[in-house]
Coordinates of C-alpha atoms in Angstrom, one line a residue:
X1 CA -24.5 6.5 -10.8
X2 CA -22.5 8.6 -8.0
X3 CA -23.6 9.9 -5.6
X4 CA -24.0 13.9 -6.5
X5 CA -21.6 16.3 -4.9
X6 CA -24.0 18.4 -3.3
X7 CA -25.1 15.3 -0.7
X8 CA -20.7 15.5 0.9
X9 CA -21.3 18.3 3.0
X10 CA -17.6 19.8 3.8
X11 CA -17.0 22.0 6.6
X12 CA -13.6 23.6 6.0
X13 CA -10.8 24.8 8.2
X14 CA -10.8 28.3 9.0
X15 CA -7.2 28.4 9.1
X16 CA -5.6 26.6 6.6
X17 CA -2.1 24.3 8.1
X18 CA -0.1 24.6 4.6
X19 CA 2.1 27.3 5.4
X20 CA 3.4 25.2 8.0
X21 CA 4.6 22.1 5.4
X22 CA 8.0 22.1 4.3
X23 CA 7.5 20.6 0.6
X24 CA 11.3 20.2 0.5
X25 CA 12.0 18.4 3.2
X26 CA 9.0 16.1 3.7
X27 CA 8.9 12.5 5.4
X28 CA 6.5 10.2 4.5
X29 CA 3.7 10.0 6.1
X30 CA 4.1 12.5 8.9
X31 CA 2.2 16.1 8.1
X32 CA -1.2 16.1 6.8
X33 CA -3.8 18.1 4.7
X34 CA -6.3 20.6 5.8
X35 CA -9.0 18.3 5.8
X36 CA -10.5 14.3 5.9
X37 CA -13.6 12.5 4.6
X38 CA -15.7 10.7 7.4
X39 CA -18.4 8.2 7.0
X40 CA -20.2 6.2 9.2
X41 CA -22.3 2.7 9.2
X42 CA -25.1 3.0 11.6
X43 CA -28.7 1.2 11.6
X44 CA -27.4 -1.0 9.0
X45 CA -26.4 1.8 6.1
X46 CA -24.3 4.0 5.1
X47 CA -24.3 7.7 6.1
X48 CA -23.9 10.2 3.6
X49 CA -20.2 10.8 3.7
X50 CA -19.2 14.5 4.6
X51 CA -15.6 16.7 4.7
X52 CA -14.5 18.0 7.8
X53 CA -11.3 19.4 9.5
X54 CA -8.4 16.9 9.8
X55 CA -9.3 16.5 13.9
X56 CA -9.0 13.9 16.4
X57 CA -11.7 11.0 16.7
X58 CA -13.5 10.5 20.0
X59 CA -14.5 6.8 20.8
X60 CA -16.1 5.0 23.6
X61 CA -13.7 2.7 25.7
X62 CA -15.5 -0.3 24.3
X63 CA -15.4 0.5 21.0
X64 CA -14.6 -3.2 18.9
X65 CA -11.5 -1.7 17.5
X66 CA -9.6 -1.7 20.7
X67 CA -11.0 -5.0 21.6
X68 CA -11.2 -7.6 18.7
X69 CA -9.2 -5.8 15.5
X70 CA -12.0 -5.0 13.1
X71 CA -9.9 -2.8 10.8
X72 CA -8.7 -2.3 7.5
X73 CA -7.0 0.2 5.3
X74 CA -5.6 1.0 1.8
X75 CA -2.7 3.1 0.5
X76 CA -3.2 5.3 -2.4
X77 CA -1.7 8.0 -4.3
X78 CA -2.6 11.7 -6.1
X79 CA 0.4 12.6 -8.4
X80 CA 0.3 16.5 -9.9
X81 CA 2.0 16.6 -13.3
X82 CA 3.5 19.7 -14.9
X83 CA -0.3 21.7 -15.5
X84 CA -1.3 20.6 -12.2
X85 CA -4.0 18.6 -13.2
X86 CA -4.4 15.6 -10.9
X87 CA -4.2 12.0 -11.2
X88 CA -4.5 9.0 -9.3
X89 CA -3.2 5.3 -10.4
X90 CA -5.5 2.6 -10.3
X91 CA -8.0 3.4 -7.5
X92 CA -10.5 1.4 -8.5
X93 CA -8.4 -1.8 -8.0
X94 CA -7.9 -0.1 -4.3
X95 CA -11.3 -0.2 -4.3
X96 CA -12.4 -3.6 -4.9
X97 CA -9.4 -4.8 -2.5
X98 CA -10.5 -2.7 0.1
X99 CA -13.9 -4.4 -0.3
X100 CA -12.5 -7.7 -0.4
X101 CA -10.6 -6.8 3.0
X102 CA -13.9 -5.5 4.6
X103 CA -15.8 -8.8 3.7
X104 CA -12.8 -11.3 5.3
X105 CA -12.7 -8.9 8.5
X106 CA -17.0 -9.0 8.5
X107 CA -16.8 -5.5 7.8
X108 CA -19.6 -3.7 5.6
X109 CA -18.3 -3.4 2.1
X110 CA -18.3 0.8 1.0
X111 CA -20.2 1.8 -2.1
X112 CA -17.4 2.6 -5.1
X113 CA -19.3 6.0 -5.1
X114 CA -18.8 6.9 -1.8
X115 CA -15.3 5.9 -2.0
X116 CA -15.0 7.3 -5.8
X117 CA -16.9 10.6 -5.5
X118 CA -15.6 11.2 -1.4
X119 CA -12.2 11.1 -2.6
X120 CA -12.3 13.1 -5.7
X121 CA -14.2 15.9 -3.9
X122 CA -11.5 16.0 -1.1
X123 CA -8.7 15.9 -3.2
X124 CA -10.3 19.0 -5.2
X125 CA -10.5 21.0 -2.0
X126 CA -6.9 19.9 -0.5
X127 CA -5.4 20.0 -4.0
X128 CA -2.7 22.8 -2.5
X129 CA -1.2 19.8 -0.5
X130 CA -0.3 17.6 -3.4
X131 CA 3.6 17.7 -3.9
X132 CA 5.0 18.4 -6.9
X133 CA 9.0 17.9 -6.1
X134 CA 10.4 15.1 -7.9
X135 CA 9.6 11.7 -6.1
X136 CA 6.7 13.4 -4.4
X137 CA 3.1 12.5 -4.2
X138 CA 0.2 12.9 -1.7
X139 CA -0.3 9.7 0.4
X140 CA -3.6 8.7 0.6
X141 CA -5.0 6.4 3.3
X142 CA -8.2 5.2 3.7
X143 CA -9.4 3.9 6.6
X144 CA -12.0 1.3 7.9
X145 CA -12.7 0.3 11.7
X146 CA -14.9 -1.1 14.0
X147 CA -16.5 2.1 16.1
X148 CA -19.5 -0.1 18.0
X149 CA -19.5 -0.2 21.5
X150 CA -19.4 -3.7 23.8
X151 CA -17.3 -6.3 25.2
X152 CA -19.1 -8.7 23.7
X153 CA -17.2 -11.1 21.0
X154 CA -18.8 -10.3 17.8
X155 CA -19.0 -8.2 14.8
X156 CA -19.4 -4.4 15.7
X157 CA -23.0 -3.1 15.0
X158 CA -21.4 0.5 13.5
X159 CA -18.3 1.3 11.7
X160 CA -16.2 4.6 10.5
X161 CA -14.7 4.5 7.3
X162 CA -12.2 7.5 7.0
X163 CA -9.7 9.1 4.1
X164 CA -7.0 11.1 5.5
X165 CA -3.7 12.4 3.4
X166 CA -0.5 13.1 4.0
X167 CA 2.0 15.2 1.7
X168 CA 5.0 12.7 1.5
X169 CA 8.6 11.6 -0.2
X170 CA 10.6 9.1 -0.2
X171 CA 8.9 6.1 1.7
X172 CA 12.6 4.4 1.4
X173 CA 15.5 6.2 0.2
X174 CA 18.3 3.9 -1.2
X175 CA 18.7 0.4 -1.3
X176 CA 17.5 -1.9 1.4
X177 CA 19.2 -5.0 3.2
X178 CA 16.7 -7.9 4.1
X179 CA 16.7 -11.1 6.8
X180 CA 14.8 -14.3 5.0
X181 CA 12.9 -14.9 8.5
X182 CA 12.8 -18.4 9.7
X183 CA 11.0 -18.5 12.9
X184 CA 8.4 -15.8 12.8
X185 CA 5.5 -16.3 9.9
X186 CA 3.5 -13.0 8.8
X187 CA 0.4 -15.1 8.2
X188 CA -1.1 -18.8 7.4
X189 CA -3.3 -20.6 5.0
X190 CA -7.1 -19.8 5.8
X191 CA -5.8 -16.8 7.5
X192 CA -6.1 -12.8 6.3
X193 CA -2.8 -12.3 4.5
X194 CA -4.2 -11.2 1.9
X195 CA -6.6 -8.3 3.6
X196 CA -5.1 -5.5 4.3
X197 CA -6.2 -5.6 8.1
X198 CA -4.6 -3.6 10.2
X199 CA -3.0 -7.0 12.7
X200 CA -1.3 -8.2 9.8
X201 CA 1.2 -5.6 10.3
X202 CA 1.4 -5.5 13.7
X203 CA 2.3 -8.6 13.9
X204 CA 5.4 -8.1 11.7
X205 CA 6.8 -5.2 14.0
X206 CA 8.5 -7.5 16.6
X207 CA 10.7 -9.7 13.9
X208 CA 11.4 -6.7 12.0
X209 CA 12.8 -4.8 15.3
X210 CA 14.9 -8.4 16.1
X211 CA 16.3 -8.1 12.2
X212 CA 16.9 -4.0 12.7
X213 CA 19.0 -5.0 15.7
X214 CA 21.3 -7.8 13.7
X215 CA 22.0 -4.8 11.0
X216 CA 19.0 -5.1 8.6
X217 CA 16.6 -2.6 7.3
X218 CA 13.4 -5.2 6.7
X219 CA 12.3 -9.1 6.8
X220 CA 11.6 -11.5 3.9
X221 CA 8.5 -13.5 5.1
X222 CA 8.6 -17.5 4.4
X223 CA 5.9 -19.7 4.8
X224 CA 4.2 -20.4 8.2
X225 CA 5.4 -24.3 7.7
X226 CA 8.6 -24.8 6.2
X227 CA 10.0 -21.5 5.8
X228 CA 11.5 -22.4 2.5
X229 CA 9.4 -20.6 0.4
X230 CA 9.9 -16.5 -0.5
X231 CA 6.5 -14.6 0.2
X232 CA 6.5 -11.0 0.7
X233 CA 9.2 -8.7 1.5
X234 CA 8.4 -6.6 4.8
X235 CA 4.8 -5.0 4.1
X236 CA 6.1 -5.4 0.2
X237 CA 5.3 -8.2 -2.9
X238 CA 8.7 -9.4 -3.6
X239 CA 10.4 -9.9 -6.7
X240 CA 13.8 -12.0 -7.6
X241 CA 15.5 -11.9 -11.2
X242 CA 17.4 -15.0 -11.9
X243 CA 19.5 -14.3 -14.8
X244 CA 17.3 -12.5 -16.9
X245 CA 13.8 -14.4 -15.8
X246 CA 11.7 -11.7 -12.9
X247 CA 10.2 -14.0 -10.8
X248 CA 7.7 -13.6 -8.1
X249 CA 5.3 -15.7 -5.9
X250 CA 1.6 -16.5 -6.8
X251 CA -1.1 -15.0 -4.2
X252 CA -2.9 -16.6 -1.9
X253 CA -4.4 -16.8 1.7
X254 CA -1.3 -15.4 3.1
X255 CA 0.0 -12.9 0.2
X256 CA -1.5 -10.0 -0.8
X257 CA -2.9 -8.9 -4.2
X258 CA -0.7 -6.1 -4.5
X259 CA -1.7 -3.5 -7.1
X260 CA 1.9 -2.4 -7.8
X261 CA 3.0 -6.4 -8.4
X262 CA 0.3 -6.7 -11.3
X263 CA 1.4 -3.6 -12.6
X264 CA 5.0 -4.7 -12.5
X265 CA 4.2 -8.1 -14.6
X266 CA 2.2 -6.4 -17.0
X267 CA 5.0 -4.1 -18.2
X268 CA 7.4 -6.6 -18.0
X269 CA 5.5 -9.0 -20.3
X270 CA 5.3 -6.0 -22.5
X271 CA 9.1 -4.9 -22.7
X272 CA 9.6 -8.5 -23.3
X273 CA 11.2 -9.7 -20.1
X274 CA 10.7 -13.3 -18.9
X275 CA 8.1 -13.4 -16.5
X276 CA 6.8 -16.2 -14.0
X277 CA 4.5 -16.1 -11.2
X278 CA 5.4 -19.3 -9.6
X279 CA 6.7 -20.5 -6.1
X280 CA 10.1 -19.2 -5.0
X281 CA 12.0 -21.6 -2.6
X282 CA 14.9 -20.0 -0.4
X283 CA 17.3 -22.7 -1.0
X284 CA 16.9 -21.7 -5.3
X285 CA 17.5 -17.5 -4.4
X286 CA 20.6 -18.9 -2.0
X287 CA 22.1 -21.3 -4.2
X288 CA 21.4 -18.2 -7.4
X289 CA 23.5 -16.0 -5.3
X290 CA 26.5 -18.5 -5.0
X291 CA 25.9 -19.2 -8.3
X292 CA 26.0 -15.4 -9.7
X293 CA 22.7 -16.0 -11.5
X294 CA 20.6 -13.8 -8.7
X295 CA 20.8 -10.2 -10.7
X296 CA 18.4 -8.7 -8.8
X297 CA 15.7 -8.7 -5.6
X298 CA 13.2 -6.2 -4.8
X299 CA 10.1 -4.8 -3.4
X300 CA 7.0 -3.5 -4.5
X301 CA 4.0 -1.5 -3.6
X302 CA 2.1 1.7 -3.1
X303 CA 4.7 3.5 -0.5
X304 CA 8.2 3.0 -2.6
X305 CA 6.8 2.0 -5.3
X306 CA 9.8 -0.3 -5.8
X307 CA 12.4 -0.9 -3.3
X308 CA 15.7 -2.2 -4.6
X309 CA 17.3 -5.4 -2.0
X310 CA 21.0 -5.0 -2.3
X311 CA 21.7 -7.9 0.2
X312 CA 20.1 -10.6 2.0
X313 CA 20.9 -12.8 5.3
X314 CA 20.4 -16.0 6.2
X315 CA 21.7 -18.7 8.5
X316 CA 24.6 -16.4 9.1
X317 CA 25.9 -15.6 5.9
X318 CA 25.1 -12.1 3.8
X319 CA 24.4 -12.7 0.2
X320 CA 25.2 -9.0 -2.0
X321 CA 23.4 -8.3 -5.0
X322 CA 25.3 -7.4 -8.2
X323 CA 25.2 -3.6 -8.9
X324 CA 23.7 -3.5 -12.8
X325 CA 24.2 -0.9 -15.1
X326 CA 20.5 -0.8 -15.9
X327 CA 18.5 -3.2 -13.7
X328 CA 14.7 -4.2 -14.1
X329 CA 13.6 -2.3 -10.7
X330 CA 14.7 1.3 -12.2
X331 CA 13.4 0.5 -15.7
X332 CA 10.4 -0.6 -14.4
X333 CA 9.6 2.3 -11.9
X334 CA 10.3 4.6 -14.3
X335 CA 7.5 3.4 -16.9
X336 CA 5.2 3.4 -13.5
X337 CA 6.0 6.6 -11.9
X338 CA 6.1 8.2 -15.9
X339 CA 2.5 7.2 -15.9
X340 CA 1.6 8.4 -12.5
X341 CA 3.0 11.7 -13.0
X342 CA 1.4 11.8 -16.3
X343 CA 4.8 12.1 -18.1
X344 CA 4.2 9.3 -20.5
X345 CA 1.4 7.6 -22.5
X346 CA -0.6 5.4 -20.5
X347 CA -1.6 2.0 -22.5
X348 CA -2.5 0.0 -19.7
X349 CA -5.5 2.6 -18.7
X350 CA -4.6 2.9 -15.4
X351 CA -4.2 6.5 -15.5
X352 CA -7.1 8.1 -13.6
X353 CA -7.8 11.6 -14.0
X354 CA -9.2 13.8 -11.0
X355 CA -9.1 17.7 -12.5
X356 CA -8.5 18.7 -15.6

């Protein structure tokens, strides 16, 4: 049972920032709604959650945060479809993941209806903010971190969990060229690749600004010992087709559980395109590409959805991709983002509906 509407207080703007938002020209990421949802962890519970003006947080120089990395997010999505009811794709699998996260970072998990109901509620009272140009969509992020105070080298006794959203487009326009890395690892076995903590990307920034400066837009992250195998492209699951066959790596310690990859082999088993979810080894997507049998490589998740790879580096040497007349990646997105706008059926069920 939720938790009733009543119990989110929401104190709202007395000026409201939308007039200000160019909804044709929008970045992602960049301008955000009227309001966010805040809840704390203090005395070992949950507060109620409550709605407040999109505002600066103020936090004590020791908070944990700044000192040992307890932090965690998700990235969601609220699509608008031609009635301007609202929908959202998935969210309890962001959810559970988010929960998973909090557990391998010693975090406090957050009750589904205080995630559930605090969402909803703001995305009812910011629903102004929620794009409907073509390849637009409010970003959602939800936000977990450390806020106790001490120097001390331990879990944090009190933590903030936040949802803040940004009216966004693109996250990648066009197709994007990729290094296979083979120095720098994003993350190890027994490690938290698969949380989405907040280090994990920071750690990629530094390879990924060495690969911008040799010509490429993102990394292809290999293994931590042998760099031979293919495990994530940038902050992205990756796919590869070889001839017709999609192929993409299994998750594990170091790869994440990515909600748009499951979506992506279930409606490829389903329009009947070979699918396996098996190890990928660099040396099999190289000696593909000489061979002509690589068709296509690209990314998935939340942000772009998909993001089509139209070459790849490595050791050197620049490896194109053919250009198909109707590749997987735009077939696919289409069925996804058809769903999430609520242009098509939805028999997977992962249609969520917010408003009527």
């Amino acid at each position: 049972m939720g938790i009733e509407t009543k119990s989110i207080s929401i104190e709202k703007v007395k000026t409201s920032r939308i007039d200000q938002i160019d909804f044709n020209n929008l970045a992602f990421g960049s301008v955000f709604t009227d309001h966010m949802l805040v809840c704390d962890y203090k005395n070992g519970a949950w507060e109620l959650p409550k709605i407040v003006p999109y505002q600066n947080i103020s936090l004590d120089p020791s908070s944990k945060i700044f000192h040992y990395g307890q932090s965690i997010f998700e990235g969601m999505k609220a699509y608008k479809d031609k009635n301007d009811a609202i929908f959202l794709f998935r969210p309890l699998d962001n959810h559970k993941r988010f929960n998973i996260s909090a557990n391998r970072m010693c975090i406090p998990e957050i009750p589904e209806d205080y995630f559930m109901d605090g969402l909803t509620t703001l995305l009812k009272l910011d629903s102004a903010f929620i794009p409907t140009n073509a390849g637009s969509s409010l970003y959602i992020r939800p936000f977990m971190f450390a806020s106790g105070k001490g120097f001390h080298a331990s879990p944090a006794d009190e933590y903030k969990f936040i949802i803040a959203c940004a009216p966004s487009g693109a996250y990648f326009a066009g197709e994007v060229k990729v290094l296979i890395e083979q120095t720098y690892s994003r993350s190890a076995n027994g490690g938290v690749g698969f949380a989405k903590a907040g280090g994990n990307y920071a750690g990629q920034f530094y390879p990924t600004q060495l690969a911008i400066a040799k010509g490429y837009n993102q990394v292809i992250w290999t293994d931590d010992t042998e760099h031979e195998y293919i495990e994530e492209a940038g902050a992205m699951n990756i796919f590869v087709r070889i001839n017709d066959t999609l192929i993409t790596g299994p998750t594990s310690d170091r790869i994440l559980d990515g909600i748009t990859r499951k979506s992506i082999i279930e409606i490829a088993k389903k329009e009947g395109i070979p699918v396996e979810v098996r190890k990928i080894t660099v040396t099999e997507v190289v000696n593909a590409a000489k061979a002509g049998t690589l068709k296509e490589m690209f990314g998935a998740g939340t942000a772009a959805v998909i993001s089509p790879i139209s070459a790849f580096g490595f050791k050197d040497t620049d490896y194109a991709l053919p250009k198909l007349d109707t590749p997987y990646a735009q077939r696919i997105k289409k069925i996804i983002t058809d769903i999430q706008y609520n242009k098509s059926d939805d028999p997977y069920g992962w249609r969520y509906k917010v408003t009527n």
